DNA sequence: GTGGTCTAGACCACA
DNA sequence: GTGGTCTAGACCACA
């Protein structure tokens, strides 16, 4: 089962962010197992038609976070252990994005029920990510 | 009832974004009433120890969005009327913040149920604010 | 087909406003197509002999309004989707420019019939533009 | 028949501009005759509850444009002759505001027919200005 | 290379 | 006094 990755160039979400998210989601769904080898920077850059620097940065970020591991001369692999944040730490780290999202939503006139709804839809679309045909996202 | 604003320098969230979020939240909680005068650009800049241009930009953005209104030579005030967007336009405008929030949450290891929960708690805290009688808000 | 932009310094109309107007008119005339790349901030600043910040602000404003889209590190592009406003919101947003225009016209001695006429002529000139086949616009 | 003037403080239109417009409109409707005395700066400032500097500036502008005349020690009067611009000159002077208005309107999605309509409504509201009860403008 | 944000400081319009 | 605009120049994120 090859890792499915796709990017959207016109999106406001940076490419490296899109790739990180998809790798983390693949891990969460069990499509990527600990110890599994990742595509090389060049291979993935060619496959996604992006700048190799962007892939290099993506891998660097994930290595720094303990999600991936580099083995000199061999390549990049899925790490055996993933960092586990305490609930408090996770809450601290999500606070900013949560504030920005909810504040903007309220400001735009979304009702609480609507906010719950768009979050749910986004979560559903992420969960169904692998079912989507490549290249036809609605963004 | 003085408007409480505070910023964190060095954060990934730009200063102007932090201020906008806090103003919008204060509005959502009813701590800022329509027609109320905002602190002057220079006064707020001194209070937060940031460049007046940064405050001016913040106010300009909120004026463009119809949240605040300027009266040249007099000051900046909370707008009487809020802009009305179509559902499509609201979705377009919230998309970026929604993506950032959900992606970061997933990346941090939040489960979908936890994401729904933190959103719900944030909405509850905002809703609770509006029930408080003016003048004695908890910070 | 290069986008033609020119500014007048010393005018009461701010430079960023002049540029926004010209870009919107180019869009209305069909000289700028959706997805087309805009000149870079630095390139346009050099061409118009203005500060890059002024161009950056102009682009930022148009991005906020959904006319342009940025791709970090790649450039600024004409947006695929235009924002959709309710009639109420459109009226709110046009009110200032309408007041300024009509008041100045009355002040200059234009009769109501003349005002209607100059508006009609401007609309005709824009409509004529859209009929021109791409590539050979006058100017 | 006393000159009727009223201002709206919350408007985006500067106060001095509102007063100039109303004086010019009163002239156009014949409610102000050549040679007629204007209220003193202080009297008008008190009546409109605005800063005397604002009235002084308004009169200065109108004197510079030849609409009013000052007679040292006596007061300010409606000038005998009003400046007459050639059509070309008037068109040159209105060009900027016309461009901004029409460009913004097109950009906001107004159809040509709608643009004609809002201009017409604004002209109608100005013509009917003296019929409006003071203090209840819809801005 | 691209745009985004911020500081420092100037000058202007307006009340 | 108020906000609006612009320049000059820095540093950052991203490709």
XYZ file of C-alpha atoms (C1' of nucleotides) in Angstrom:
586
model
C 0.000 0.000 0.000
C 1.823 3.073 -1.245
C 1.490 6.305 0.731
C -1.027 8.571 -0.971
C -0.041 12.233 -0.903
C -1.471 15.124 -2.859
C -1.105 18.854 -2.614
C -3.175 21.821 -3.671
C -1.049 24.692 -4.928
C -3.705 27.393 -4.820
C -4.568 26.868 -1.181
C -3.777 29.259 1.654
C -2.325 26.271 3.507
C 1.422 26.062 2.826
C 2.540 23.017 0.876
C 4.829 21.759 3.650
C 1.883 22.019 6.035
C -0.345 19.999 3.703
C 2.249 17.242 3.457
C 2.852 17.156 7.205
C -0.865 16.913 7.812
C -1.294 14.066 5.345
C 1.637 12.115 6.751
C 0.303 12.519 10.277
C -3.148 11.470 9.161
C -1.740 8.445 7.357
C 0.026 7.505 10.576
C -3.179 7.952 12.560
C -5.033 5.689 10.142
C -2.299 3.089 10.303
C -1.339 3.455 6.655
C 2.198 4.226 7.724
C 3.801 1.844 10.190
C 6.700 2.523 12.530
C 10.007 1.745 10.829
C 8.586 2.058 7.336
C 10.777 3.914 4.841
C 9.590 7.222 3.451
C 10.087 8.265 -0.188
C 13.344 10.137 -0.744
C 13.261 13.917 -0.804
C 13.924 13.981 -4.537
C 11.455 11.230 -5.358
C 8.667 12.868 -3.420
C 9.509 16.302 -4.846
C 9.230 14.942 -8.373
C 6.059 13.059 -7.597
C 4.339 16.108 -6.143
C 5.938 18.563 -8.569
C 7.207 20.779 -5.783
C 10.551 22.278 -4.906
C 12.867 19.698 -3.226
C 13.589 22.314 -0.559
C 9.966 22.111 0.457
C 10.136 18.339 0.979
C 13.446 18.670 2.805
C 11.903 21.149 5.158
C 8.867 18.961 5.689
C 11.037 15.998 6.641
C 13.231 18.183 8.858
C 10.179 19.392 10.732
C 8.849 15.873 11.219
C 12.266 14.615 12.319
C 12.522 17.444 14.825
C 9.089 16.489 16.137
C 10.116 12.852 16.444
C 7.645 11.598 13.840
C 10.347 10.577 11.361
C 13.973 9.498 11.777
C 16.895 9.874 9.393
C 19.375 7.078 8.984
C 22.494 8.520 7.338
C 23.028 7.002 3.941
C 19.852 4.949 4.044
C 16.985 7.379 4.030
C 14.112 8.647 6.126
C 11.940 6.303 8.180
C 8.864 6.462 10.347
C 10.037 6.746 13.952
C 9.352 3.981 16.415
C 8.000 6.280 19.073
C 5.896 9.360 18.555
C 5.994 12.250 20.960
C 3.081 12.304 23.346
C 1.976 15.634 24.679
C 0.038 15.937 27.876
C -3.465 17.196 27.441
C -2.409 20.474 29.030
C 0.457 20.875 26.584
C -1.731 20.064 23.611
C -4.306 22.587 24.794
C -1.614 25.212 25.189
C -0.356 24.591 21.674
C -3.785 24.694 20.029
C -4.990 27.778 21.919
C -3.867 30.329 19.336
C -5.391 28.651 16.298
C -8.578 27.915 18.237
C -8.934 31.543 19.262
C -8.340 32.819 15.755
C -10.789 30.371 14.230
C -13.638 30.846 16.710
C -13.207 34.615 16.914
C -13.259 34.996 13.166
C -16.241 32.678 12.863
C -18.231 34.594 15.476
C -17.186 37.837 13.874
C -18.358 36.629 10.457
C -21.767 35.925 11.935
C -21.607 32.160 12.256
C -23.966 30.830 14.921
C -22.481 28.348 17.433
C -24.381 25.533 15.741
C -22.891 26.497 12.376
C -19.400 26.550 13.833
C -19.844 23.057 15.209
C -21.101 22.036 11.793
C -18.173 23.346 9.722
C -15.715 21.769 12.170
C -17.557 18.463 11.880
C -17.539 18.657 8.103
C -13.840 19.388 8.057
C -13.159 16.447 10.362
C -15.324 14.210 8.175
C -13.503 15.301 5.032
C -10.153 14.536 6.656
C -11.323 11.126 7.825
C -12.538 10.377 4.309
C -9.328 11.725 2.784
C -8.187 8.456 1.283
C -11.498 7.962 -0.467
C -11.148 11.164 -2.455
C -9.889 10.791 -6.020
C -6.557 12.566 -6.428
C -6.696 16.012 -7.989
C -10.339 16.909 -7.530
C -10.478 18.513 -4.114
C -12.931 21.355 -3.919
C -10.272 23.958 -3.118
C -14.981 48.843 32.194
C -11.655 49.161 30.427
C -10.992 46.934 27.425
C -8.338 44.389 28.390
C -5.859 43.662 25.627
C -2.534 41.895 25.809
C -0.106 40.601 23.231
C 2.620 38.003 23.117
C 5.699 38.988 21.134
C 7.689 36.309 19.436
C 4.556 34.262 18.808
C 3.842 32.798 15.384
C 0.559 34.696 15.524
C 1.185 38.248 14.256
C 0.535 41.028 16.737
C -2.178 42.609 14.627
C -3.891 39.197 14.450
C -3.743 38.789 18.231
C -5.324 42.190 18.725
C -8.028 41.565 16.133
C -8.888 38.264 17.810
C -9.156 39.852 21.227
C -11.302 42.709 19.989
C -13.638 40.299 18.203
C -13.866 38.160 21.322
C -14.572 41.186 23.485
C -17.369 42.055 21.063
C -18.720 38.494 21.187
C -18.713 38.619 24.979
C -20.457 41.971 25.002
C -17.563 43.784 26.634
C -17.500 46.204 23.740
C -20.775 47.873 22.824
C -21.754 49.407 19.479
C -20.800 53.070 19.334
C -18.207 52.762 22.072
C -14.944 54.610 21.426
C -11.785 52.543 21.037
C -8.453 53.616 22.548
C -6.599 55.960 20.199
C -3.952 54.467 17.921
C -1.174 56.151 19.851
C -2.569 55.329 23.297
C -3.004 51.652 22.499
C 0.422 51.504 20.911
C 2.002 52.851 24.073
C -0.039 50.543 26.281
C 0.941 47.430 24.329
C 4.476 48.655 23.609
C 4.109 48.204 19.875
C 4.552 50.500 16.912
C 1.582 52.819 16.238
C 1.592 51.589 12.647
C 0.730 48.126 13.858
C -2.303 49.436 15.718
C -3.268 51.629 12.783
C -3.165 48.594 10.537
C -5.242 46.590 12.993
C -7.910 49.287 13.151
C -7.849 49.771 9.384
C -8.475 46.072 8.873
C -11.399 46.065 11.296
C -12.818 49.182 9.641
C -12.586 47.543 6.232
C -14.537 44.610 7.630
C -17.167 46.866 9.141
C -16.388 46.007 12.777
C -15.104 49.487 13.625
C -15.758 52.921 12.162
C -13.423 55.892 12.045
C -14.398 59.480 12.416
C -11.495 61.449 11.029
C -9.940 63.615 13.660
C -12.178 62.202 16.378
C -11.251 58.581 16.823
C -12.260 54.998 16.177
C -15.574 53.573 17.328
C -17.325 50.218 17.429
C -19.580 50.112 14.372
C -23.324 50.241 14.767
C -24.003 47.850 11.937
C -22.170 44.621 11.323
C -21.491 43.464 7.782
C -23.819 40.851 6.390
C -22.254 38.091 4.355
C -23.814 35.324 2.316
C -23.196 31.827 3.643
C -20.865 31.201 0.699
C -18.814 34.278 1.501
C -18.692 33.427 5.182
C -17.430 29.952 4.353
C -14.796 31.417 2.042
C -13.586 33.773 4.751
C -13.451 31.186 7.525
C -11.800 28.472 5.435
C -8.215 29.484 6.180
C -8.619 29.698 9.946
C -10.587 26.442 9.982
C -7.878 24.613 8.057
C -5.122 25.960 10.257
C -6.949 25.057 13.423
C -8.028 21.537 12.482
C -4.715 20.649 10.837
C -2.723 21.788 13.841
C -5.075 19.970 16.195
C -4.763 16.729 14.237
C -1.017 17.224 14.091
C -0.866 17.663 17.849
C -2.649 14.355 18.290
C -6.138 15.565 19.157
C -8.770 12.997 18.364
C -11.849 14.229 16.437
C -13.915 13.973 19.600
C -11.405 16.117 21.481
C -11.450 18.736 18.737
C -15.205 18.961 18.929
C -14.853 19.307 22.686
C -12.374 22.196 22.732
C -14.452 24.046 20.145
C -17.540 23.494 22.263
C -15.776 24.762 25.382
C -14.580 27.876 23.585
C -18.114 28.533 22.329
C -19.497 27.994 25.826
C -17.009 30.416 27.337
C -18.022 33.060 24.795
C -21.721 32.428 25.365
C -21.233 32.629 29.127
C -19.602 36.027 28.663
C -22.691 37.547 27.127
C -24.757 36.618 30.141
C -22.538 38.584 32.481
C -23.886 41.981 33.455
C -21.714 44.796 32.054
C -18.913 45.987 34.326
C -17.661 42.935 36.192
C -16.079 40.631 33.652
C -13.418 38.238 34.861
C -10.429 39.766 33.023
C -0.387 41.494 -22.990
C 1.298 43.341 -20.162
C -0.872 44.915 -17.498
C -0.675 48.689 -17.861
C -0.564 50.539 -14.558
C 0.342 54.134 -13.880
C 0.092 56.371 -10.865
C -0.053 60.085 -10.221
C 1.908 61.275 -7.222
C 0.682 64.285 -5.322
C -2.929 63.420 -6.098
C -5.550 63.446 -3.371
C -6.223 59.827 -4.326
C -3.745 57.626 -2.441
C -1.367 55.590 -4.554
C -2.679 52.255 -3.267
C -6.205 53.407 -4.156
C -5.117 54.349 -7.696
C -3.557 50.936 -8.193
C -6.572 49.089 -6.777
C -8.868 51.021 -9.081
C -6.776 50.239 -12.136
C -6.530 46.556 -11.291
C -10.289 46.329 -10.754
C -10.905 48.130 -14.033
C -8.498 45.828 -15.848
C -10.453 42.908 -14.408
C -13.757 44.440 -15.492
C -12.399 44.927 -19.015
C -11.141 41.365 -19.130
C -7.494 42.377 -19.423
C -6.707 40.308 -16.345
C -7.883 36.705 -16.352
C -8.543 34.460 -13.343
C -5.409 32.578 -12.352
C -3.083 35.024 -14.084
C 0.045 35.939 -12.139
C 0.439 39.531 -11.009
C 3.767 41.363 -11.141
C 5.800 40.705 -7.995
C 5.653 43.259 -5.216
C 9.224 44.310 -5.834
C 8.927 44.407 -9.624
C 5.797 46.546 -9.562
C 7.306 48.835 -6.930
C 10.318 49.461 -9.174
C 8.161 49.950 -12.243
C 5.932 52.520 -10.542
C 8.766 54.064 -8.518
C 6.971 53.571 -5.222
C 7.861 51.847 -1.985
C 7.417 48.053 -2.007
C 5.336 48.385 1.155
C 2.768 50.383 -0.779
C 2.428 47.593 -3.343
C 2.368 44.960 -0.606
C -0.449 46.814 1.087
C -2.340 47.114 -2.190
C -2.046 43.386 -2.845
C -2.939 42.542 0.761
C -6.101 44.596 0.484
C -7.125 42.892 -2.741
C -6.379 39.489 -1.229
C -8.549 40.302 1.774
C -11.347 41.181 -0.593
C -10.905 37.963 -2.539
C -9.807 39.631 -5.796
C -6.270 38.255 -5.663
C -4.750 35.181 -4.023
C -1.224 34.757 -2.707
C 0.813 31.615 -2.850
C 3.558 32.092 -0.304
C 6.920 32.046 -1.956
C 5.420 31.864 -5.428
C 3.619 35.093 -6.045
C 0.238 36.799 -6.299
C -2.445 35.612 -8.688
C -5.873 36.729 -9.851
C -8.399 34.764 -7.762
C -10.511 32.091 -9.361
C -13.551 32.875 -7.250
C -14.889 36.318 -6.571
C -16.492 37.111 -3.216
C -20.259 37.092 -3.092
C -21.908 39.804 -1.062
C -25.500 40.310 -0.093
C -27.118 43.376 -1.597
C -27.079 45.013 1.829
C -23.378 44.434 2.216
C -22.653 45.662 -1.309
C -24.593 48.846 -0.594
C -22.670 49.335 2.649
C -19.375 48.944 0.871
C -20.171 51.258 -2.031
C -21.756 54.003 0.086
C -18.547 55.921 0.755
C -17.376 56.061 -2.857
C -20.891 56.943 -4.010
C -21.133 59.832 -1.558
C -17.726 61.163 -2.477
C -18.451 60.987 -6.186
C -21.915 62.534 -6.148
C -21.010 65.228 -3.625
C -17.967 66.282 -5.588
C -19.927 66.250 -8.819
C -22.664 68.432 -7.350
C -20.029 70.701 -5.877
C -18.361 71.064 -9.269
C -21.655 72.181 -10.744
C -22.706 69.018 -12.540
C -26.450 68.846 -13.076
C -28.122 65.527 -12.149
C -28.547 64.734 -15.837
C -24.832 65.289 -16.430
C -23.941 63.020 -13.523
C -26.069 60.239 -14.926
C -24.341 60.829 -18.257
C -20.746 60.566 -17.059
C -21.604 57.410 -15.102
C -23.220 55.939 -18.212
C -20.191 56.798 -20.332
C -17.852 55.173 -17.820
C -20.005 52.051 -17.768
C -20.078 51.970 -21.556
C -16.317 52.253 -21.769
C -15.938 49.327 -19.386
C -18.515 47.253 -21.256
C -16.804 48.005 -24.578
C -13.567 46.712 -23.096
C -14.962 43.275 -22.470
C -15.890 42.890 -26.112
C -12.325 43.375 -27.293
C -10.503 40.177 -28.187
C -7.669 39.496 -25.745
C -4.256 40.804 -26.782
C -4.931 44.052 -28.610
C -6.314 46.507 -26.121
C -5.858 50.202 -26.775
C -3.329 51.338 -24.143
C -36.215 81.398 5.134
C -33.326 80.349 7.340
C -30.615 78.155 5.843
C -31.171 74.548 6.923
C -27.968 72.680 7.685
C -27.465 69.382 9.421
C -24.538 67.069 9.836
C -24.078 63.390 10.531
C -21.141 62.696 12.793
C -20.909 58.970 12.175
C -20.590 59.288 8.413
C -17.467 58.585 6.392
C -18.047 61.976 4.731
C -16.063 64.650 6.599
C -18.150 67.244 8.376
C -16.671 70.163 6.410
C -17.553 68.275 3.233
C -21.149 67.743 4.374
C -21.539 71.451 5.095
C -19.978 72.509 1.804
C -22.275 70.157 -0.054
C -25.372 71.460 1.691
C -24.453 75.099 1.098
C -23.819 74.404 -2.577
C -27.085 72.539 -2.854
C -28.953 75.362 -1.116
C -27.430 77.733 -3.659
C -28.456 75.477 -6.515
C -32.033 75.383 -5.218
C -32.107 79.152 -4.804
C -32.451 79.021 -1.034
C -29.314 81.110 -0.735
C -29.170 84.283 -2.820
C -26.093 86.223 -3.934
C -25.132 88.832 -1.347
C -26.975 87.099 1.482
C -25.143 86.963 4.802
C -24.000 83.608 6.177
C -24.169 82.692 9.876
C -20.997 83.605 11.754
C -18.410 80.903 12.317
C -19.188 80.764 16.029
C -22.945 80.809 15.575
C -22.876 77.999 13.046
C -20.426 75.977 15.140
C -22.742 76.203 18.137
C -25.795 75.388 16.073
C -24.214 72.278 14.566
C -22.308 71.329 17.722
C -19.022 71.098 15.866
C -15.558 72.525 16.381
C -15.390 76.206 15.233
C -12.188 75.310 13.364
C -14.271 73.048 11.174
C -16.652 75.864 10.216
C -13.745 78.252 9.690
C -12.164 75.780 7.339
C -15.445 75.260 5.506
C -15.854 78.995 4.904
C -12.192 79.344 3.911
C -12.632 76.648 1.311
C -15.773 78.220 -0.092
C -14.167 81.672 -0.156
C -11.158 80.270 -1.991
C -13.550 78.703 -4.508
C -15.373 81.988 -4.945
C -18.680 80.742 -3.549
C -18.540 82.994 -0.481
C -16.895 86.351 0.190
C -15.597 87.785 3.473
C -16.144 91.443 4.282
C -13.742 92.404 7.051
C -15.602 93.311 10.208
C -19.013 92.537 8.727
C -19.095 88.795 8.130
C -19.286 86.228 5.383
C -21.610 86.626 2.405
C -22.699 84.665 -0.614
C -20.554 85.806 -3.536
C -22.103 87.584 -6.484
C -20.395 85.438 -9.064
C -19.746 81.722 -8.807
C -16.845 80.140 -10.628
C -17.839 78.408 -13.811
C -15.745 75.523 -14.955
C -15.692 74.442 -18.550
C -17.132 70.999 -19.125
C -13.623 69.721 -19.793
C -12.365 71.103 -16.511
C -15.293 69.657 -14.590
C -14.738 66.281 -16.209
C -11.058 66.399 -15.304
C -11.883 67.187 -11.696
C -14.506 64.452 -11.306
C -12.467 61.739 -13.057
C -10.832 60.365 -9.912
C -13.973 59.994 -7.824
C -15.839 58.563 -10.812
C -13.163 55.947 -11.365
C -13.064 54.945 -7.730
C -16.827 54.706 -7.488
C -17.464 52.742 -10.682
C -14.466 50.459 -10.196
C -15.489 49.585 -6.679
C -19.078 49.054 -7.707
C -18.117 46.724 -10.561
C -15.708 44.957 -8.256
C -18.441 44.441 -5.660
C -20.579 42.774 -8.274
C -23.032 45.565 -9.054
C -24.546 45.237 -12.507
C -24.517 48.384 -14.681
C -28.252 48.773 -14.150
C -27.766 48.638 -10.379
C -25.044 51.260 -10.547
C -27.312 53.600 -12.468
C -29.978 52.911 -9.858
C -27.917 53.733 -6.757
C -26.658 56.924 -8.420
C -30.217 57.894 -9.235
C -31.351 57.206 -5.686
C -28.528 59.283 -4.277
C -29.412 62.159 -6.602
C -33.058 61.869 -5.615
C -32.193 61.908 -1.929
C -30.106 65.045 -2.400
C -32.862 66.793 -4.349
C -35.292 65.913 -1.566
C -32.790 66.919 1.102
C -34.832 69.782 2.521
C -37.810 67.529 3.015
C -35.945 65.211 5.345
C -36.490 65.757 9.050
C -33.251 66.751 10.745
C -31.397 63.983 12.552
C -32.943 60.917 11.055
C -30.859 60.258 7.966
C -30.347 56.583 7.336
C -26.583 56.831 7.790
C 13.417 34.220 -5.559
C 8.342 35.203 -3.407
C 5.053 37.708 0.014
C 4.131 38.929 5.373
C 5.029 41.558 9.339
C 6.991 45.020 12.050
C 9.554 49.237 13.450
C 10.806 54.117 12.935
C 9.610 58.231 11.426
C 7.622 61.657 8.244
C 3.750 64.541 6.511
C -1.044 65.135 5.676
C -6.332 65.716 6.508
C -9.556 66.652 9.844
C -11.844 68.349 14.410
C -5.563 66.225 19.526
C -7.312 62.258 15.989
C -6.464 58.681 12.057
C -4.415 57.975 6.943
C -0.659 57.356 3.925
C 3.899 56.729 2.559
C 8.953 55.785 2.729
C 12.974 53.189 4.333
C 14.616 49.248 5.914
C 14.700 45.030 8.702
C 13.734 40.059 9.445
C 10.875 36.130 8.699
C 8.267 32.126 6.236
C 8.029 29.676 2.200
C 9.319 27.549 -2.586
